[in-house]
Amino acid sequence: MYQPNYGTQNQVQFNNESEYYELLGYLAKSDGTSSLVWEHNEDQGAWGSEGRIKFYIANPPLTCSLNHTAGVGNIITRVNCNEFVENIATNHNFVMGATQNIANIRGTVPAQYQADFDRGLTL
């Protein structure tokens, strides 16, 4: 499940699995700082769909490396990351939107990374 890099331009990079599970905890906390979306851009004539993490705060306090692009409206930044969004939806019970089920996600986290996941919840 863990991959050190996601996307052809390395939009999401991890130095280790601890950073991966910390990000999962951060995205799971459902506190209004982030959301997951799958945009069907092909409906507007673009190349295809895009999985994104949208951030509603500047400089999220994460240890992984994210390639942020400008947001629109109340979205401060976004990370275009099809492979990562697909991975966490498929393997970790994430759903599109701003509200996640922490218990369902926690159940997919190996015991040795629970503390990393919990740290992400507190960021």
Coordinates of C-alpha atoms in Angstrom, one line a residue:
M1 CA 0.0 0.0 0.0
Y2 CA 2.8 2.5 0.9
Q3 CA 4.6 4.0 -2.0
P4 CA 7.3 6.6 -1.6
N5 CA 6.0 8.8 -4.4
Y6 CA 2.6 9.2 -6.1
G7 CA 2.1 10.7 -9.5
T8 CA 4.4 11.4 -12.5
Q9 CA 5.4 14.7 -11.1
N10 CA 5.7 13.4 -7.5
Q11 CA 2.8 15.4 -6.2
V12 CA 2.9 13.4 -3.0
Q13 CA 6.2 12.2 -1.6
F14 CA 7.0 10.2 1.6
N15 CA 10.4 9.5 3.1
N16 CA 8.9 6.6 5.1
E17 CA 5.7 4.9 6.0
S18 CA 5.4 7.0 9.2
E19 CA 4.8 10.1 7.0
Y20 CA 2.3 8.2 4.9
Y21 CA 0.2 7.2 7.9
E22 CA 0.5 10.7 9.5
L23 CA -1.0 12.2 6.3
L24 CA -3.8 9.6 6.5
G25 CA -4.6 10.7 10.1
Y26 CA -4.5 14.4 9.0
L27 CA -7.0 13.7 6.2
A28 CA -9.2 11.6 8.4
K29 CA -9.8 14.1 11.1
S30 CA -12.6 15.9 9.2
D31 CA -12.0 19.3 10.9
G32 CA -12.6 21.5 7.8
T33 CA -8.9 21.9 6.9
S34 CA -9.0 19.5 4.0
S35 CA -11.3 17.5 1.7
L36 CA -10.9 14.8 -1.0
V37 CA -12.5 15.2 -4.4
W38 CA -12.7 13.3 -7.7
E39 CA -13.4 16.0 -10.3
H40 CA -14.8 14.8 -13.6
N41 CA -12.9 17.4 -15.7
E42 CA -13.4 15.5 -18.9
D43 CA -17.0 16.7 -18.8
Q44 CA -15.6 20.2 -19.4
G45 CA -13.3 19.1 -22.2
A46 CA -10.2 18.5 -20.2
W47 CA -8.0 15.3 -20.5
G48 CA -9.7 13.4 -17.7
S49 CA -10.8 13.1 -14.1
E50 CA -8.5 14.4 -11.4
G51 CA -8.2 13.2 -7.8
R52 CA -7.4 16.1 -5.5
I53 CA -6.7 17.0 -1.9
K54 CA -8.1 20.4 -1.2
F55 CA -6.7 22.5 1.7
Y56 CA -8.6 25.3 3.3
I57 CA -5.7 26.5 5.4
A58 CA -2.2 27.7 4.4
N59 CA 0.8 25.6 5.2
P60 CA -0.7 22.4 6.6
P61 CA 1.7 21.1 9.3
L62 CA 2.7 17.8 7.6
T63 CA 6.1 16.1 7.3
C64 CA 5.5 14.6 3.8
S65 CA 6.2 16.6 0.7
L66 CA 3.1 17.8 -1.3
N67 CA 3.2 19.7 -4.6
H68 CA 0.6 22.4 -3.9
T69 CA -1.1 24.4 -6.7
A70 CA -3.3 27.4 -6.3
G71 CA -6.8 27.0 -5.2
V72 CA -10.0 28.9 -6.0
G73 CA -12.6 30.5 -3.8
N74 CA -12.2 29.3 -0.2
I75 CA -9.6 26.6 -1.3
I76 CA -6.2 27.9 -0.4
T77 CA -4.2 25.2 -2.2
R78 CA -4.8 21.8 -3.8
V79 CA -2.7 18.8 -4.6
N80 CA -3.5 16.9 -7.8
C81 CA -2.9 13.3 -7.0
N82 CA -5.0 10.7 -8.8
E83 CA -3.0 7.7 -7.7
F84 CA -2.8 8.7 -4.0
V85 CA -6.6 9.5 -3.8
E86 CA -7.4 6.2 -5.5
N87 CA -5.1 4.4 -3.1
I88 CA -6.5 5.7 0.1
A89 CA -10.1 5.2 -1.2
T90 CA -9.4 1.6 -2.2
N91 CA -7.1 0.6 0.6
H92 CA -8.1 2.8 3.6
N93 CA -11.8 3.4 3.4
F94 CA -11.6 7.1 2.6
V95 CA -14.6 8.7 0.8
M96 CA -14.8 11.8 -1.3
G97 CA -15.7 14.9 0.7
A98 CA -14.7 16.6 3.9
T99 CA -16.1 14.1 6.4
Q100 CA -14.4 10.8 7.0
N101 CA -15.1 7.8 9.3
I102 CA -12.0 7.7 11.5
A103 CA -12.8 4.2 12.9
N104 CA -13.1 2.7 9.5
I105 CA -9.8 4.3 8.4
R106 CA -8.0 3.4 11.6
G107 CA -9.0 -0.3 11.1
T108 CA -6.8 -0.3 7.9
V109 CA -3.7 1.1 9.6
P110 CA -1.1 -1.5 10.8
A111 CA -0.5 -1.5 14.5
Q112 CA 3.1 -0.2 14.2
Y113 CA 1.8 3.0 12.5
Q114 CA -1.1 3.7 14.8
A115 CA 0.9 6.4 16.6
D116 CA 1.7 8.1 13.3
F117 CA -1.9 8.0 12.3
D118 CA -2.9 9.5 15.7
R119 CA -0.3 12.2 15.4
G120 CA -1.9 13.2 12.1
L121 CA -5.2 13.4 13.8
T122 CA -3.8 16.0 16.2
L123 CA -2.1 18.3 13.7

